[in-house]
Amino acid sequence: MYGGTLGQLAFPVAATASFRVRRHPASFARCAVWTGENFFNIAVYMADARAMRLPLVGGLDPELAHDWNEIFSRWGVLRWDVTIAHAVRLAGWAAILAAWGWLAWRWRQDREEGGALATEARAQSSGTFSRRATARYAYSSRTSRSTAMPRACAFQACRAAS
C-alpha cells in the first residue's frame, strides 16, 4: 500500500544523500529538485483518493484498489484529500526552490572565498600545480588499479619534485 510512494521517493532521496556525503553540490541540488518533483506526482494521486478516476500503475481497477483512498480512509482524513495534495505540492515547490536557492548561495560563497574548486582550476590552467593539486591529479588520473600510484607515493613524488 505504501510501496509506490516510498519507491518513488527512495531513489531520489538516496541519490541526494549520496551526493551530499560526497560533497558534490550541483548533483546534490539536482537530486533534491528531483525529489521535489516527485512530490507533484504523489500529490496527483492523493487528490484522486475520493474520486478514484485515475488509472493506477499495474493495471489495477481503481474502484477496487486505490492506495491513497485506503491510506486516507485508515487515517480518517479522506475528506481532506485535495487539501493534503495541495500541501504536498507546496512541499515539492519548497524543496525545489530551497535546492536551487542553496546552490546559488553555495556558488556565491565559493566565488567570494576564492573557492577551492576555482583556485584549483586556475592553477591547472596556468600550469602551476600546488602539491596537493598535483597529488590529487596523480592519484585520480590513473588508468587502472594495478598501474595506479598509491596516494602516499603521489605525495612523496610531489615533495621530491618541488
PDB file of C-alpha atoms in Angstrom:
ATOM      1  CA  MET A   1       0.000   0.000   0.000  1.00  0.00           C
ATOM      2  CA  TYR A   2       2.751   2.494   0.881  1.00  0.00           C
ATOM      3  CA  GLY A   3       5.234   0.890  -1.525  1.00  0.00           C
ATOM      4  CA  GLY A   4       4.501   3.030  -4.579  1.00  0.00           C
ATOM      5  CA  THR A   5       5.045   6.325  -2.801  1.00  0.00           C
ATOM      6  CA  LEU A   6       8.036   5.074  -0.845  1.00  0.00           C
ATOM      7  CA  GLY A   7       9.537   3.643  -4.014  1.00  0.00           C
ATOM      8  CA  GLN A   8       9.004   6.925  -5.805  1.00  0.00           C
ATOM      9  CA  LEU A   9      10.901   8.781  -3.081  1.00  0.00           C
ATOM     10  CA  ALA A  10      13.533   6.220  -2.078  1.00  0.00           C
ATOM     11  CA  PHE A  11      15.872   6.514  -5.049  1.00  0.00           C
ATOM     12  CA  PRO A  12      15.899  10.334  -5.303  1.00  0.00           C
ATOM     13  CA  VAL A  13      16.425  10.669  -1.548  1.00  0.00           C
ATOM     14  CA  ALA A  14      19.235   8.086  -1.609  1.00  0.00           C
ATOM     15  CA  ALA A  15      20.897   9.846  -4.549  1.00  0.00           C
ATOM     16  CA  THR A  16      20.532  13.216  -2.796  1.00  0.00           C
ATOM     17  CA  ALA A  17      22.119  11.846   0.372  1.00  0.00           C
ATOM     18  CA  SER A  18      24.908  10.179  -1.581  1.00  0.00           C
ATOM     19  CA  PHE A  19      25.861  13.387  -3.376  1.00  0.00           C
ATOM     20  CA  ARG A  20      25.678  15.339  -0.117  1.00  0.00           C
ATOM     21  CA  VAL A  21      28.090  12.924   1.550  1.00  0.00           C
ATOM     22  CA  ARG A  22      30.417  13.089  -1.460  1.00  0.00           C
ATOM     23  CA  ARG A  23      30.221  16.900  -1.419  1.00  0.00           C
ATOM     24  CA  HIS A  24      29.002  17.343  -4.988  1.00  0.00           C
ATOM     25  CA  PRO A  25      26.855  20.473  -4.579  1.00  0.00           C
ATOM     26  CA  ALA A  26      25.393  20.665  -8.095  1.00  0.00           C
ATOM     27  CA  SER A  27      24.450  16.972  -8.139  1.00  0.00           C
ATOM     28  CA  PHE A  28      23.069  17.252  -4.616  1.00  0.00           C
ATOM     29  CA  ALA A  29      20.859  20.180  -5.623  1.00  0.00           C
ATOM     30  CA  ARG A  30      19.652  18.457  -8.798  1.00  0.00           C
ATOM     31  CA  CYS A  31      18.681  15.316  -6.886  1.00  0.00           C
ATOM     32  CA  ALA A  32      16.895  17.464  -4.288  1.00  0.00           C
ATOM     33  CA  VAL A  33      14.954  19.043  -7.174  1.00  0.00           C
ATOM     34  CA  TRP A  34      14.184  15.553  -8.466  1.00  0.00           C
ATOM     35  CA  THR A  35      12.824  14.634  -5.030  1.00  0.00           C
ATOM     36  CA  GLY A  36      10.657  17.771  -5.033  1.00  0.00           C
ATOM     37  CA  GLU A  37       9.338  16.950  -8.498  1.00  0.00           C
ATOM     38  CA  ASN A  38       8.237  13.534  -7.270  1.00  0.00           C
ATOM     39  CA  PHE A  39       6.006  15.249  -4.715  1.00  0.00           C
ATOM     40  CA  PHE A  40       3.987  16.638  -7.643  1.00  0.00           C
ATOM     41  CA  ASN A  41       3.262  13.137  -8.943  1.00  0.00           C
ATOM     42  CA  ILE A  42       2.361  11.885  -5.489  1.00  0.00           C
ATOM     43  CA  ALA A  43       0.003  14.842  -4.981  1.00  0.00           C
ATOM     44  CA  VAL A  44      -1.897  13.983  -8.177  1.00  0.00           C
ATOM     45  CA  TYR A  45      -2.812  10.546  -6.847  1.00  0.00           C
ATOM     46  CA  MET A  46      -3.532  11.925  -3.377  1.00  0.00           C
ATOM     47  CA  ALA A  47      -6.042  14.386  -4.823  1.00  0.00           C
ATOM     48  CA  ASP A  48      -7.734  11.489  -6.635  1.00  0.00           C
ATOM     49  CA  ALA A  49      -8.298   9.480  -3.449  1.00  0.00           C
ATOM     50  CA  ARG A  50     -12.052  10.145  -3.258  1.00  0.00           C
ATOM     51  CA  ALA A  51     -12.817  10.394  -6.982  1.00  0.00           C
ATOM     52  CA  MET A  52     -10.733   7.313  -7.910  1.00  0.00           C
ATOM     53  CA  ARG A  53     -10.744   8.250 -11.610  1.00  0.00           C
ATOM     54  CA  LEU A  54      -7.046   7.979 -12.477  1.00  0.00           C
ATOM     55  CA  PRO A  55      -5.742   4.701 -13.869  1.00  0.00           C
ATOM     56  CA  LEU A  56      -3.383   3.024 -11.472  1.00  0.00           C
ATOM     57  CA  VAL A  57       0.063   1.725 -12.303  1.00  0.00           C
ATOM     58  CA  GLY A  58      -0.011  -2.017 -12.848  1.00  0.00           C
ATOM     59  CA  GLY A  59      -3.443  -2.022 -14.479  1.00  0.00           C
ATOM     60  CA  LEU A  60      -5.408  -2.463 -11.257  1.00  0.00           C
ATOM     61  CA  ASP A  61      -9.006  -1.307 -11.257  1.00  0.00           C
ATOM     62  CA  PRO A  62      -9.128   1.995  -9.310  1.00  0.00           C
ATOM     63  CA  GLU A  63     -12.573   1.063  -7.982  1.00  0.00           C
ATOM     64  CA  LEU A  64     -11.095  -1.965  -6.219  1.00  0.00           C
ATOM     65  CA  ALA A  65      -7.641  -0.797  -5.256  1.00  0.00           C
ATOM     66  CA  HIS A  66      -6.547   2.796  -4.745  1.00  0.00           C
ATOM     67  CA  ASP A  67      -3.629   3.262  -2.365  1.00  0.00           C
ATOM     68  CA  TRP A  68      -4.393   6.804  -1.262  1.00  0.00           C
ATOM     69  CA  ASN A  69      -8.080   6.079  -0.774  1.00  0.00           C
ATOM     70  CA  GLU A  70      -7.106   3.211   1.513  1.00  0.00           C
ATOM     71  CA  ILE A  71      -4.416   5.220   3.338  1.00  0.00           C
ATOM     72  CA  PHE A  72      -6.572   8.307   3.893  1.00  0.00           C
ATOM     73  CA  SER A  73      -9.520   6.144   4.964  1.00  0.00           C
ATOM     74  CA  ARG A  74      -7.369   4.399   7.574  1.00  0.00           C
ATOM     75  CA  TRP A  75      -6.083   7.731   8.839  1.00  0.00           C
ATOM     76  CA  GLY A  76      -9.581   9.238   8.863  1.00  0.00           C
ATOM     77  CA  VAL A  77      -8.622  12.138   6.580  1.00  0.00           C
ATOM     78  CA  LEU A  78     -10.210  11.070   3.291  1.00  0.00           C
ATOM     79  CA  ARG A  79     -12.388  14.193   3.122  1.00  0.00           C
ATOM     80  CA  TRP A  80      -9.225  16.343   3.093  1.00  0.00           C
ATOM     81  CA  ASP A  81      -7.535  14.522   0.203  1.00  0.00           C
ATOM     82  CA  VAL A  82      -7.393  17.588  -2.067  1.00  0.00           C
ATOM     83  CA  THR A  83      -6.142  19.839   0.747  1.00  0.00           C
ATOM     84  CA  ILE A  84      -3.421  17.358   1.662  1.00  0.00           C
ATOM     85  CA  ALA A  85      -2.475  17.065  -2.010  1.00  0.00           C
ATOM     86  CA  HIS A  86      -2.099  20.851  -2.237  1.00  0.00           C
ATOM     87  CA  ALA A  87       0.138  20.823   0.836  1.00  0.00           C
ATOM     88  CA  VAL A  88       2.276  18.069  -0.695  1.00  0.00           C
ATOM     89  CA  ARG A  89       2.508  20.027  -3.957  1.00  0.00           C
ATOM     90  CA  LEU A  90       3.624  23.107  -1.991  1.00  0.00           C
ATOM     91  CA  ALA A  91       6.212  20.967  -0.196  1.00  0.00           C
ATOM     92  CA  GLY A  92       7.509  19.922  -3.611  1.00  0.00           C
ATOM     93  CA  TRP A  93       7.827  23.544  -4.711  1.00  0.00           C
ATOM     94  CA  ALA A  94       9.520  24.416  -1.406  1.00  0.00           C
ATOM     95  CA  ALA A  95      12.052  21.610  -1.900  1.00  0.00           C
ATOM     96  CA  ILE A  96      12.797  22.728  -5.450  1.00  0.00           C
ATOM     97  CA  LEU A  97      13.193  26.392  -4.543  1.00  0.00           C
ATOM     98  CA  ALA A  98      15.286  25.538  -1.487  1.00  0.00           C
ATOM     99  CA  ALA A  99      17.602  23.342  -3.565  1.00  0.00           C
ATOM    100  CA  TRP A 100      18.186  25.965  -6.261  1.00  0.00           C
ATOM    101  CA  GLY A 101      18.473  28.705  -3.626  1.00  0.00           C
ATOM    102  CA  TRP A 102      21.026  26.687  -1.678  1.00  0.00           C
ATOM    103  CA  LEU A 103      23.019  26.012  -4.847  1.00  0.00           C
ATOM    104  CA  ALA A 104      23.047  29.718  -5.762  1.00  0.00           C
ATOM    105  CA  TRP A 105      24.142  30.593  -2.216  1.00  0.00           C
ATOM    106  CA  ARG A 106      26.832  27.915  -2.300  1.00  0.00           C
ATOM    107  CA  TRP A 107      28.098  29.106  -5.690  1.00  0.00           C
ATOM    108  CA  ARG A 108      28.280  32.685  -4.412  1.00  0.00           C
ATOM    109  CA  GLN A 109      30.120  31.636  -1.243  1.00  0.00           C
ATOM    110  CA  ASP A 110      32.594  29.674  -3.328  1.00  0.00           C
ATOM    111  CA  ARG A 111      33.197  32.659  -5.609  1.00  0.00           C
ATOM    112  CA  GLU A 112      33.615  35.114  -2.711  1.00  0.00           C
ATOM    113  CA  GLU A 113      36.080  32.888  -0.874  1.00  0.00           C
ATOM    114  CA  GLY A 114      38.092  32.221  -3.993  1.00  0.00           C
ATOM    115  CA  GLY A 115      36.738  28.706  -3.764  1.00  0.00           C
ATOM    116  CA  ALA A 116      38.872  25.614  -3.650  1.00  0.00           C
ATOM    117  CA  LEU A 117      37.413  24.496  -6.958  1.00  0.00           C
ATOM    118  CA  ALA A 118      38.077  27.834  -8.635  1.00  0.00           C
ATOM    119  CA  THR A 119      41.619  28.034  -7.230  1.00  0.00           C
ATOM    120  CA  GLU A 120      42.450  24.531  -8.381  1.00  0.00           C
ATOM    121  CA  ALA A 121      41.014  25.200 -11.839  1.00  0.00           C
ATOM    122  CA  ARG A 122      43.116  28.373 -12.166  1.00  0.00           C
ATOM    123  CA  ALA A 123      46.258  26.507 -11.072  1.00  0.00           C
ATOM    124  CA  GLN A 124      45.678  23.785 -13.628  1.00  0.00           C
ATOM    125  CA  SER A 125      45.019  26.249 -16.459  1.00  0.00           C
ATOM    126  CA  SER A 126      48.147  28.287 -15.696  1.00  0.00           C
ATOM    127  CA  GLY A 127      50.317  25.189 -15.466  1.00  0.00           C
ATOM    128  CA  THR A 128      51.279  25.737 -11.833  1.00  0.00           C
ATOM    129  CA  PHE A 129      50.088  22.944  -9.634  1.00  0.00           C
ATOM    130  CA  SER A 130      50.177  23.009  -5.897  1.00  0.00           C
ATOM    131  CA  ARG A 131      51.489  19.923  -4.145  1.00  0.00           C
ATOM    132  CA  ARG A 132      48.004  18.963  -3.127  1.00  0.00           C
ATOM    133  CA  ALA A 133      46.549  19.514  -6.605  1.00  0.00           C
ATOM    134  CA  THR A 134      49.400  17.564  -8.216  1.00  0.00           C
ATOM    135  CA  ALA A 135      48.973  14.688  -5.789  1.00  0.00           C
ATOM    136  CA  ARG A 136      45.226  14.683  -6.319  1.00  0.00           C
ATOM    137  CA  TYR A 137      45.708  14.720 -10.098  1.00  0.00           C
ATOM    138  CA  ALA A 138      48.266  11.904  -9.990  1.00  0.00           C
ATOM    139  CA  TYR A 139      46.003   9.804  -7.812  1.00  0.00           C
ATOM    140  CA  SER A 140      42.768  10.436  -9.714  1.00  0.00           C
ATOM    141  CA  SER A 141      44.095  10.180 -13.266  1.00  0.00           C
ATOM    142  CA  ARG A 142      45.076   6.545 -13.007  1.00  0.00           C
ATOM    143  CA  THR A 143      44.061   4.122 -15.708  1.00  0.00           C
ATOM    144  CA  SER A 144      43.738   1.003 -13.594  1.00  0.00           C
ATOM    145  CA  ARG A 145      44.379  -0.078 -10.034  1.00  0.00           C
ATOM    146  CA  SER A 146      47.413  -2.157 -10.938  1.00  0.00           C
ATOM    147  CA  THR A 147      49.248   0.765 -12.552  1.00  0.00           C
ATOM    148  CA  ALA A 148      47.974   3.457 -10.196  1.00  0.00           C
ATOM    149  CA  MET A 149      50.410   5.282  -7.980  1.00  0.00           C
ATOM    150  CA  PRO A 150      49.271   4.950  -4.354  1.00  0.00           C
ATOM    151  CA  ARG A 151      48.295   8.200  -2.668  1.00  0.00           C
ATOM    152  CA  ALA A 152      51.307   8.178  -0.316  1.00  0.00           C
ATOM    153  CA  CYS A 153      53.669   7.753  -3.277  1.00  0.00           C
ATOM    154  CA  ALA A 154      52.000  10.624  -5.096  1.00  0.00           C
ATOM    155  CA  PHE A 155      52.614  12.933  -2.139  1.00  0.00           C
ATOM    156  CA  GLN A 156      56.248  11.816  -1.925  1.00  0.00           C
ATOM    157  CA  ALA A 157      56.698  12.364  -5.661  1.00  0.00           C
ATOM    158  CA  CYS A 158      55.356  15.898  -5.306  1.00  0.00           C
ATOM    159  CA  ARG A 159      57.736  16.666  -2.447  1.00  0.00           C
ATOM    160  CA  ALA A 160      60.672  15.344  -4.404  1.00  0.00           C
ATOM    161  CA  ALA A 161      59.718  17.406  -7.466  1.00  0.00           C
ATOM    162  CA  SER A 162      59.495  20.677  -5.538  1.00  0.00           C
TER     163      SER A 162
END
